[in-house]
Coordinates of C-alpha atoms and ligand atoms in Angstrom, one line a residue:
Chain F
X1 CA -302.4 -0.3 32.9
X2 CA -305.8 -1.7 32.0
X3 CA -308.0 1.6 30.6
X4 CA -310.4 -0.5 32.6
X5 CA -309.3 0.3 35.8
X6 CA -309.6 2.6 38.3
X7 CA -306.3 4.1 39.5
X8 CA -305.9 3.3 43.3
X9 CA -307.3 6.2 45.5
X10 CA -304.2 7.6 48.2
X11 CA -305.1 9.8 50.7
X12 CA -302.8 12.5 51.9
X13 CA -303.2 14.0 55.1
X14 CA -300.9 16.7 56.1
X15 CA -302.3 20.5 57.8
X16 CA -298.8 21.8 56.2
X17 CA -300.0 23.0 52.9
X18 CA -297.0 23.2 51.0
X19 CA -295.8 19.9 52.3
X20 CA -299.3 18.5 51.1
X21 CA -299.0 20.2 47.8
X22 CA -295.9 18.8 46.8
X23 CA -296.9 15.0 48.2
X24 CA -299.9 15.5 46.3
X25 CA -298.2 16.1 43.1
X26 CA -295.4 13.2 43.3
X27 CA -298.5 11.0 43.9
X28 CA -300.3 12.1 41.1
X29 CA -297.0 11.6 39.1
X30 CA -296.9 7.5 41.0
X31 CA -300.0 7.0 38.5
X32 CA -302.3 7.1 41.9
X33 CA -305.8 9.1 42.0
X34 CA -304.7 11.9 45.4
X35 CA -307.5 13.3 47.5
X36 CA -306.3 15.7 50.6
X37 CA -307.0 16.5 53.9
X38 CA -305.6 19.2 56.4
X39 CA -306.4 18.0 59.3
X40 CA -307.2 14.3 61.1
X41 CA -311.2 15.0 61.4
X42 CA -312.0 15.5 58.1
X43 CA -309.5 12.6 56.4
X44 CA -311.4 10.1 59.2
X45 CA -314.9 11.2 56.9
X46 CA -313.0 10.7 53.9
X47 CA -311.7 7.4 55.0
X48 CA -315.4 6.3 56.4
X49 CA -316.5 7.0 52.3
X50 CA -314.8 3.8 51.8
X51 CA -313.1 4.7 48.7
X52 CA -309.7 5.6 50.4
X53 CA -306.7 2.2 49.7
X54 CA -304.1 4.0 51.4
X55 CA -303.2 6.8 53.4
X56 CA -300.4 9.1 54.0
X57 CA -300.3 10.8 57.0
X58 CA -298.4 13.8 58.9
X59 CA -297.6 12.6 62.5
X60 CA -298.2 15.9 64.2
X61 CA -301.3 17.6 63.3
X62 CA -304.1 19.9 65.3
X63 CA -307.3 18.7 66.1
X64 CA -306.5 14.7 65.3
X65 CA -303.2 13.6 65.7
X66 CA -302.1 11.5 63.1
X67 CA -301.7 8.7 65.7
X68 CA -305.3 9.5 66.6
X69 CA -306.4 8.9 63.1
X70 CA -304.2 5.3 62.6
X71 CA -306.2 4.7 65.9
X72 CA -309.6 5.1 64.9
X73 CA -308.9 3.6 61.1
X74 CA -308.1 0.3 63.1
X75 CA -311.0 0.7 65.2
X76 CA -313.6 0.7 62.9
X77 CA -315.4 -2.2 62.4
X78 CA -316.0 -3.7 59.1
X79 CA -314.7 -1.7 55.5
X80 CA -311.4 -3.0 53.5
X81 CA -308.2 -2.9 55.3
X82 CA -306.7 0.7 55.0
X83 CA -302.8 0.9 54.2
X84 CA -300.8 3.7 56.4
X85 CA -298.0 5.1 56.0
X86 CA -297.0 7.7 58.7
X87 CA -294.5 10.8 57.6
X88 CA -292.4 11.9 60.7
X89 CA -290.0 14.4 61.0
X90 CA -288.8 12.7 64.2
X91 CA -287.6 9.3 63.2
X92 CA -286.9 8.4 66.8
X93 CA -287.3 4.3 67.9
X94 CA -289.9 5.2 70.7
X95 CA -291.6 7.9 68.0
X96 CA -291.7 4.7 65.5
X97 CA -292.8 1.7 68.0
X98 CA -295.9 4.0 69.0
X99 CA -296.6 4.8 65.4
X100 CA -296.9 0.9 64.9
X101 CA -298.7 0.0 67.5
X102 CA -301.4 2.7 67.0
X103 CA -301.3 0.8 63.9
X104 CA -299.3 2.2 61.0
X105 CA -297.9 0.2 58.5
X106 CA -294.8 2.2 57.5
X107 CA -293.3 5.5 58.3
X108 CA -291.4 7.9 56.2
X109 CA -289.1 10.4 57.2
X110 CA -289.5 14.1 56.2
X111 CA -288.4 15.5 54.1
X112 CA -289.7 12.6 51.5
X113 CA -287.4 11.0 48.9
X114 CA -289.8 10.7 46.2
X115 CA -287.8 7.3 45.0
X116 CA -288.9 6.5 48.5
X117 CA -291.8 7.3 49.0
X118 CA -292.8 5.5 45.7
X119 CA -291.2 1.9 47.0
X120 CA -293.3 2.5 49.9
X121 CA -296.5 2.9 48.2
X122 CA -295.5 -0.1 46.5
X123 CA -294.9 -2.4 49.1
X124 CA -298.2 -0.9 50.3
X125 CA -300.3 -1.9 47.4
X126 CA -298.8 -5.3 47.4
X127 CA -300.0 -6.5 50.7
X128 CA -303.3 -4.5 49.6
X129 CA -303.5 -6.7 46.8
X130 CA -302.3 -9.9 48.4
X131 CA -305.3 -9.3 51.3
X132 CA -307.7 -8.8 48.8
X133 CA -306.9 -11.6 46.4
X134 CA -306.7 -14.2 49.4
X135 CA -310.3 -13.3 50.5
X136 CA -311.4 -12.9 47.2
X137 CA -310.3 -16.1 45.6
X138 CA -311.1 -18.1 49.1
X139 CA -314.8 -17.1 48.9
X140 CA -315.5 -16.6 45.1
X141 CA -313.8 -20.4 44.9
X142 CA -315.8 -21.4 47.8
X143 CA -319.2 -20.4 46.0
X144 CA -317.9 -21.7 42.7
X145 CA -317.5 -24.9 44.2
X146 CA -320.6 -25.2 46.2
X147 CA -322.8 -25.0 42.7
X148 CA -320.3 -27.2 40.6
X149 CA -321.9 -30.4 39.8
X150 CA -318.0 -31.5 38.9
X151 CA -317.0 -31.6 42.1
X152 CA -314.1 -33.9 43.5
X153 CA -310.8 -32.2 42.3
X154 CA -311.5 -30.6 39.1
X155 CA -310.8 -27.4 40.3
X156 CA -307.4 -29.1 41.8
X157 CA -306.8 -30.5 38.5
X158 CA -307.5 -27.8 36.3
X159 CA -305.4 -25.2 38.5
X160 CA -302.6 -27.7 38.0
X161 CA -302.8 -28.1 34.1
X162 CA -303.1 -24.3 33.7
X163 CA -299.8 -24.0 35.5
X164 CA -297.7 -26.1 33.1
X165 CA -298.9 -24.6 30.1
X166 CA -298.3 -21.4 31.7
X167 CA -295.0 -22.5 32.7
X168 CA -294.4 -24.2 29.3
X169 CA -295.5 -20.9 27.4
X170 CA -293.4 -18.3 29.4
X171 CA -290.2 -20.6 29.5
X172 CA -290.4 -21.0 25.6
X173 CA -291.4 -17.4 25.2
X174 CA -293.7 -18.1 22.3
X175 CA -296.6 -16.5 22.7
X176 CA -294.4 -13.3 21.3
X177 CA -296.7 -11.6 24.7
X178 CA -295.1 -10.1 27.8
X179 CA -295.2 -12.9 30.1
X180 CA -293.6 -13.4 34.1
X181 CA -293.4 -15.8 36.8
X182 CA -295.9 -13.7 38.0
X183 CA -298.7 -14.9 35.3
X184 CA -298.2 -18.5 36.0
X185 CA -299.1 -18.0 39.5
X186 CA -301.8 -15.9 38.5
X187 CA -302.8 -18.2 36.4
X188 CA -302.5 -21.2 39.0
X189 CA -304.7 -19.0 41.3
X190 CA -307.4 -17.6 39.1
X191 CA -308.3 -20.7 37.0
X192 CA -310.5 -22.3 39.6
X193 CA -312.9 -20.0 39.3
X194 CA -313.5 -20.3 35.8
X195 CA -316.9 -21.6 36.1
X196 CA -317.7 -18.9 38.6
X197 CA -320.8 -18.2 36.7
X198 CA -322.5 -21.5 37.2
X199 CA -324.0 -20.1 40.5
X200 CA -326.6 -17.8 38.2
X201 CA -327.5 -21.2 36.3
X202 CA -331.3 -22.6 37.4
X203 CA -330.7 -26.1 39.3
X204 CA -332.5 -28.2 36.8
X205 CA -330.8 -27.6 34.1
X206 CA -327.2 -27.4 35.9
X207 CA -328.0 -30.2 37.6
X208 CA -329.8 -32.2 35.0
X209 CA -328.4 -35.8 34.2
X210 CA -329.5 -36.1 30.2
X211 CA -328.7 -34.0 27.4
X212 CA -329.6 -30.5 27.3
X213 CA -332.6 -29.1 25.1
X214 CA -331.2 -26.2 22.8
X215 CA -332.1 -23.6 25.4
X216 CA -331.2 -25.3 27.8
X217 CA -328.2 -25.0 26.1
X218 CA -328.1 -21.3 25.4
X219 CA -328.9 -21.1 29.0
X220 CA -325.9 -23.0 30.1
X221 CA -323.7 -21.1 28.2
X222 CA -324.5 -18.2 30.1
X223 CA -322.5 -19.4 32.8
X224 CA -319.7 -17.3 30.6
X225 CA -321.0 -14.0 30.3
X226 CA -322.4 -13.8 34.2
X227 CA -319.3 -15.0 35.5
X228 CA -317.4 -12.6 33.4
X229 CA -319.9 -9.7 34.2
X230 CA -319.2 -11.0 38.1
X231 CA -315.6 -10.5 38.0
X232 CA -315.7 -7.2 35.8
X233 CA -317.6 -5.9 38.6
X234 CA -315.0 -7.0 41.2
X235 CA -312.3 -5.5 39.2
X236 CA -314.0 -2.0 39.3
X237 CA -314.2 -2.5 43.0
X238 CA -310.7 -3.7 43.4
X239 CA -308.5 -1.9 40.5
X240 CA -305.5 -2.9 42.5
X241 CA -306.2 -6.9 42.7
X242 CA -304.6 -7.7 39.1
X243 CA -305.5 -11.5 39.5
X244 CA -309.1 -10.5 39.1
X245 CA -308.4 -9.3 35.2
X246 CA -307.1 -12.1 34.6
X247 CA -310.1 -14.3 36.3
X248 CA -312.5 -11.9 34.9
X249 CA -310.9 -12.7 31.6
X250 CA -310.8 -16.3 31.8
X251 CA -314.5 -16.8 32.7
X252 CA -315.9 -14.9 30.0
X253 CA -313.2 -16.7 27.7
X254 CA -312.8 -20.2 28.3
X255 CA -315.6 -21.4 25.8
X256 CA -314.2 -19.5 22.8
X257 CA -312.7 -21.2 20.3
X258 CA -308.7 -20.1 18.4
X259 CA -310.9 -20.4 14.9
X260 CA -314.1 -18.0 15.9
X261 CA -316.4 -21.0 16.5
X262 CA -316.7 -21.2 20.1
X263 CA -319.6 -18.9 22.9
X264 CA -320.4 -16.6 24.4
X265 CA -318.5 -14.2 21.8
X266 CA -317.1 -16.0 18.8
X267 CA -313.7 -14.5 19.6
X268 CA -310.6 -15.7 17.5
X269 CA -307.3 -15.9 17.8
X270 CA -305.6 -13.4 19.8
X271 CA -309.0 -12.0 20.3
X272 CA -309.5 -14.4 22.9
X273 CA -306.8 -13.6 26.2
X274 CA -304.4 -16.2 26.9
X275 CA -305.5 -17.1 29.7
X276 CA -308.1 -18.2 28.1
X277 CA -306.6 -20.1 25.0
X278 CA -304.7 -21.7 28.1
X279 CA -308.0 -22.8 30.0
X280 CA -309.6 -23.6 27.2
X281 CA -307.4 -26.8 26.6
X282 CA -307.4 -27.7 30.7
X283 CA -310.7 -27.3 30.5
X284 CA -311.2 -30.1 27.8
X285 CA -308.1 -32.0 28.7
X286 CA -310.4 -32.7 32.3
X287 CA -313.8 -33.2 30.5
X288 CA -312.3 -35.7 28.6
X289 CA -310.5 -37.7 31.2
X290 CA -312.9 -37.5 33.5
X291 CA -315.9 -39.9 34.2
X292 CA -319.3 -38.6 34.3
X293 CA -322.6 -40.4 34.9
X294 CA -323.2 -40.3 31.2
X295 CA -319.4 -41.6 30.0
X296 CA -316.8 -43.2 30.8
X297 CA -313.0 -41.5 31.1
X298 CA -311.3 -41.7 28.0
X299 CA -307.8 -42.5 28.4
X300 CA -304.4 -39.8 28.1
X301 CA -303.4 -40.8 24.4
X302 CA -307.0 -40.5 23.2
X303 CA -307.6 -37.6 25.0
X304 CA -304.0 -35.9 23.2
X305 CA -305.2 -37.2 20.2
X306 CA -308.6 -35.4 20.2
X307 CA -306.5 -32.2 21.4
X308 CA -304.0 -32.4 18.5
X309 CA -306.9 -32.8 16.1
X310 CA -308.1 -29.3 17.6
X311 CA -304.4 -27.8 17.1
X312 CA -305.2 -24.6 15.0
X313 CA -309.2 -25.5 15.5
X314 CA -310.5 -25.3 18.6
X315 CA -306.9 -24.8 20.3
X316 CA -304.1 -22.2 19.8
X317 CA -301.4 -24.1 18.0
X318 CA -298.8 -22.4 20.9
X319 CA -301.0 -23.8 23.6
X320 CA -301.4 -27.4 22.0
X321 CA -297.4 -27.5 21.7
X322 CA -297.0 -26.8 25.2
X323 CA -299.6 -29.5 26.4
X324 CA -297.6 -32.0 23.8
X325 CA -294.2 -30.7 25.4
X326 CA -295.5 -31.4 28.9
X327 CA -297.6 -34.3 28.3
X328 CA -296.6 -36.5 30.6
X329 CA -297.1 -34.5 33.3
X330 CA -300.5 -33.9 32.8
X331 CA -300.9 -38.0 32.2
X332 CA -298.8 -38.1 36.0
X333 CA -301.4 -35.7 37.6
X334 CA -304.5 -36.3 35.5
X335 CA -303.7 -40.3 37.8
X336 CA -302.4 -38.2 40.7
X337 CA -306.0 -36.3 41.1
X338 CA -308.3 -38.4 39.6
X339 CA -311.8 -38.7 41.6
X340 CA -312.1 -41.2 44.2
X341 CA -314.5 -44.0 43.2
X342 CA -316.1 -43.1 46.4
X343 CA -316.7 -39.4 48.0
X344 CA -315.2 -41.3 51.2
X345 CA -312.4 -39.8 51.1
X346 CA -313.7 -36.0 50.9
X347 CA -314.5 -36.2 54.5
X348 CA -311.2 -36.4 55.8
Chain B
X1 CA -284.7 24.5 32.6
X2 CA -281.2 23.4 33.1
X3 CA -280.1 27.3 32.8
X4 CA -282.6 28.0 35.2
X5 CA -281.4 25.4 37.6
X6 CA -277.5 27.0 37.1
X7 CA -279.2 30.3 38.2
X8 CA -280.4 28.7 41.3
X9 CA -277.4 27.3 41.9
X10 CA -275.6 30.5 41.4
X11 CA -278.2 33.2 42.9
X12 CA -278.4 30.8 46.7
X13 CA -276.7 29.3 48.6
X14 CA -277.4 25.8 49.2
X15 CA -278.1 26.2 52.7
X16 CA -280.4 28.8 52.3
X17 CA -282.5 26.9 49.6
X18 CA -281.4 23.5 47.9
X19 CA -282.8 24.3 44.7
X20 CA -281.3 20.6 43.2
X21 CA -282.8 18.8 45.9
X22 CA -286.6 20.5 45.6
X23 CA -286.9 20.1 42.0
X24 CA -286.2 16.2 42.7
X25 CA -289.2 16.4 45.0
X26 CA -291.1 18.3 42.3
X27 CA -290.5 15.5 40.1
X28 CA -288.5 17.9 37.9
X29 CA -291.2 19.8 37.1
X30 CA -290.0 23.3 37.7
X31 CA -292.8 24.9 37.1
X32 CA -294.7 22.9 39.7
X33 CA -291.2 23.7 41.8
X34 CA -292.0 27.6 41.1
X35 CA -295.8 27.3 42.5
X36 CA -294.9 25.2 45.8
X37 CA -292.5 28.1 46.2
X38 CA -294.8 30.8 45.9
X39 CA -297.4 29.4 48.0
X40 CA -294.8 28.6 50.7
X41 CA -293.6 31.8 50.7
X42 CA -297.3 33.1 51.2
X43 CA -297.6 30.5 54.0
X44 CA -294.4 31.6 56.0
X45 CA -295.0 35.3 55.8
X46 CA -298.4 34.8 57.1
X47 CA -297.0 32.2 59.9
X48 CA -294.3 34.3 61.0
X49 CA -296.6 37.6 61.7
X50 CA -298.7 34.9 63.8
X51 CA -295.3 33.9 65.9
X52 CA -295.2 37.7 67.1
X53 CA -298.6 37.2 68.4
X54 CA -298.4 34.2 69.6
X55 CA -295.4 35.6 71.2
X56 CA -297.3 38.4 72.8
X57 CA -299.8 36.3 74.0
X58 CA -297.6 33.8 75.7
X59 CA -299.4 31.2 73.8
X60 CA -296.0 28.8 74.2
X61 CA -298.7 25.8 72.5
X62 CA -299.6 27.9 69.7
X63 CA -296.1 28.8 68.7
X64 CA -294.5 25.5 69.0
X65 CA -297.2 24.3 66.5
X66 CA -296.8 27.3 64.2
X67 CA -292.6 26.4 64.6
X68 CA -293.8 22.7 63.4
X69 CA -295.9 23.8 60.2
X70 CA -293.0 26.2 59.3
X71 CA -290.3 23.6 59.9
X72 CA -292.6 21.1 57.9
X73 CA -293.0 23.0 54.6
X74 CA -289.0 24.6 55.1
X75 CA -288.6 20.6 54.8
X76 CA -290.4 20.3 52.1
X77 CA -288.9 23.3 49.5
X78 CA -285.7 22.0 51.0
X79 CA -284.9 25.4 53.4
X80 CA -282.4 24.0 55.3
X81 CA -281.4 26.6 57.4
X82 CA -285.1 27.9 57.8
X83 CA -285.8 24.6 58.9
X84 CA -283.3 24.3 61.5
X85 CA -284.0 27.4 63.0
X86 CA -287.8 26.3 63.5
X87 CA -287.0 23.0 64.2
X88 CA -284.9 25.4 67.5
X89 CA -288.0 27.3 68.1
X90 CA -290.4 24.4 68.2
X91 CA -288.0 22.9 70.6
X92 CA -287.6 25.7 72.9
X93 CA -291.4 26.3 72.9
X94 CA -292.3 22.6 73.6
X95 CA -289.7 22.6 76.1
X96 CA -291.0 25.6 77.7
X97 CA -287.5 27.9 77.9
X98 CA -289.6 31.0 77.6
X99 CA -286.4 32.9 78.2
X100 CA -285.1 32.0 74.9
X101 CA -288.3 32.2 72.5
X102 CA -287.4 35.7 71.5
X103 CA -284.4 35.2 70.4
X104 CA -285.8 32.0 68.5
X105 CA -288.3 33.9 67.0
X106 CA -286.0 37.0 65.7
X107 CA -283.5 34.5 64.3
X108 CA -286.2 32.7 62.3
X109 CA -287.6 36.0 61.6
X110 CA -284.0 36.7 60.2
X111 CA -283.2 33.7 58.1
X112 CA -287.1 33.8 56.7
X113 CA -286.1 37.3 55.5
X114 CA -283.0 35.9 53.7
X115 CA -284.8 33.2 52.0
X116 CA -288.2 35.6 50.8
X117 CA -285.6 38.1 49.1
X118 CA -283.7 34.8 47.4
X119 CA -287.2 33.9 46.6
X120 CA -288.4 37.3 45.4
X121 CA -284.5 37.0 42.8
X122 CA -285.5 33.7 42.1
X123 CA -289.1 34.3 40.7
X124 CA -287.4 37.7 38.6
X125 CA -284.7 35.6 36.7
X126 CA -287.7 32.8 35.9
X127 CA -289.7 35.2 34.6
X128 CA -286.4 36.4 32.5
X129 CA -285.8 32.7 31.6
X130 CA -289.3 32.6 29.6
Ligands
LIG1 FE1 -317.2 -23.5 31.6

């Protein structure tokens, strides 16, 4: 776990003390942060706080059934979506289908397993996480994209390199770090927004068609640091969304350089997050093949040339080897995705 | 904590308290275990002194929900037969068949009485244990 961040906050709701007592404790035991209520009223305030991720409620309660409560969560408008898991001593279908359709997400039976009760509040944080990181990533790439003077499909392209080093790195194992099939996905997801940052850079220097002045520069290179700061932000809002540490991490990173040498923080080595070594030679790879008002495209081999001359350099030597491994497939989509001579085709 | 957990064994029956089964719930933790048990223990004498009342009254609501919160916890510190007999009263309550609620209410009264003396050995051999 990231010391970073926050530990997802799980409400229990149950006016059975003892019950509520020993749920709390399992929780706390899960890794989650536990607030309780005894009764329906006062976890609906708690809930209205908007701190609360998930809840786990007793079905039969005074005052606010725990029916009553699923129904008013859903009713409110606005606020993050709010996992439920109902606990029911009465596992009965008609008990179940009413629980659902008030608007529960998942029911236990009591007494809790607590093996249970953990896969639950697993399940539970993954479609948390997969709601969020949609939504996030759809209007974070949206913005990034609307300020991005490379438009076309850079982002398309970039997304698609980062997933064959990715792939490249975990299938070889190399990196010596703990890597899944879950990271190139991530990866694959989270690289687009990169350039996030751009948005907090003024129009006439983002947008200006000469060189830059050297404070212009400086300026420019801030695109790093906001969009890091950005993300960072996000993740403290969203501890569960795990693809924003890794976007977080490759914004603020993808201008560093494997010897020291690169902005905003002269990071080397392993100092500098994989994900952003990785993006840092996607990044490149792109600039390099792509046309700009100013140049032309240079073609695949010189472009791999001016890569392997970075091997060690600019580059982790790992990350180069994979590109090299996989380079014809970057050559096969670099032609694949390359901008339309005309924006024509954008419309469609 | 594995002599204690023998003791448990040993002192109950495991229809009277599943001693294995709660210290799952508590995570292992049998100190935690030892606390939940105290306060339940708390919680049921209060409740039951309320089930008389609510007897007395003929407040059939009240006592079906009292039945529920004392079925809930029994649940919880793994009470089986505790539960079972609230789990009867709530029942009988909710169901209205006044005639038997006495009867419910002396046999939970009974098996409540089994299960706070068990409780009472219990906390005495932990104690010992330390
Ligand atoms: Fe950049």
């Amino acid at each position: 776990m990231n010391p970073a961040s926050k530990l997802m906050r799980v409400l229990v709701v149950d006016d059975d003390e003892v019950t509520a007592a020993v749920l709390e404790h399992s929780l706390i035991e899960f890794g989650y942060d536990v607030t309780v209520a005894h009764n329906g009223r006062e976890a609906f305030q708690l809930i209205r706080s908007g701190e609360i991720r998930m809840v786990v409620s007793d079905w039969c309660m005074p005052e606010m059934s725990g029916l009553e409560l699923c129904r008013r969560i859903r009713e409110r408008s606005g606020g993050a979506y709010v996992y439920i898991i109902m606990l029911t001593s009465n596992s009965r279908t008609q008990d179940v289908v009413e629980g659902l359709n008030a608007g529960a997400d998942d029911y236990i039976t009591k007494p809790f397993q607590p093996e249970e009760l953990q896969v639950r509040l697993r399940v539970g944080e993954r479609v948390l996480s997969l709601e969020s990181r949609d939504l996030t990533i759809f209007a974070l790439a949206k913005l990034a994209e609307s300020r991005d003077p490379d438009t076309g499909a850079h982002l398309e392209r970039i997304r698609e390199y980062c997933r064959i080093m990715a792939q490249e790195l975990v299938r070889t194992g190399e990196t010596g770090e703990d890597l899944d099939g879950d990271f190139v996905h991530m990866m694959y997801l989270t690289s687009p927004l990169h350039d996030i940052g751009k948005v907090g850079i003024p129009d006439q220097i983002l947008l200006k068609p000469g060189a830059l002045t050297d404070d212009e520069t400086e300026i420019m290179r801030r695109h790093t640091v906001i969009g890091g700061e950005t993300l960072d932000a996000l993740v403290a809002a969203h501890p569960e969304a795990r693809f924003l540490l890794l976007a977080r991490d490759i914004a603020w990173t993808h201008h560093e350089r494997y010897d020291g040498s690169g902005y905003p923080r002269g990071l080397a080595g392993r100092a500098i997050p994989l994900c952003g070594r990785i993006a840092a030679l996607a990044d490149v790879y792109d600039a390099l093949t792509s046309k700009r008002v100013y140049k032309d495209a240079m073609s695949h081999e010189a472009a791999r040339e001016v890569i392997c001359e970075g091997r060690g350099s600019h580059f982790d030597p790992r990350v180069v080897d994979a590109f090299l491994r996989r380079d014809q497939d970057f050559h096969r989509l670099q032609r694949a995705l390359a901008d339309p001579p005309t924006p024509v085709a954008a419309l469609s | 904590m594995g002599q204690i957990m023998t003791t448990v064994s040993a002192a109950t029956s495991r229809e009277i308290l599943d001693g294995e089964e709660l210290l799952a719930r508590c995570m292992g933790n049998w100190d935690f275990a030892l606390r939940v048990l105290g306060k339940f223990r708390a919680r049921l004498e209060a409740d039951v002194a309320d089930l008389d009342q609510a007897l007395g009254v003929q407040d059939w609501d009240l006592l079906a929900r009292l039945a529920h919160r004392i079925k809930g916890a029994s649940a919880s510190v793994s009470a089986l037969q505790l539960r079972q007999r609230a789990a009867e009263l709530e029942h009988a309550a909710r169901a209205r068949r006044v005639a038997e609620l006495s009867t419910c209410v002396e046999r939970l009264r009974h098996e409540s009485n089994r299960l706070v003396q068990e409780l009472s050995v219990l906390e005495l051999d932990a104690c010992e244990a330390r």
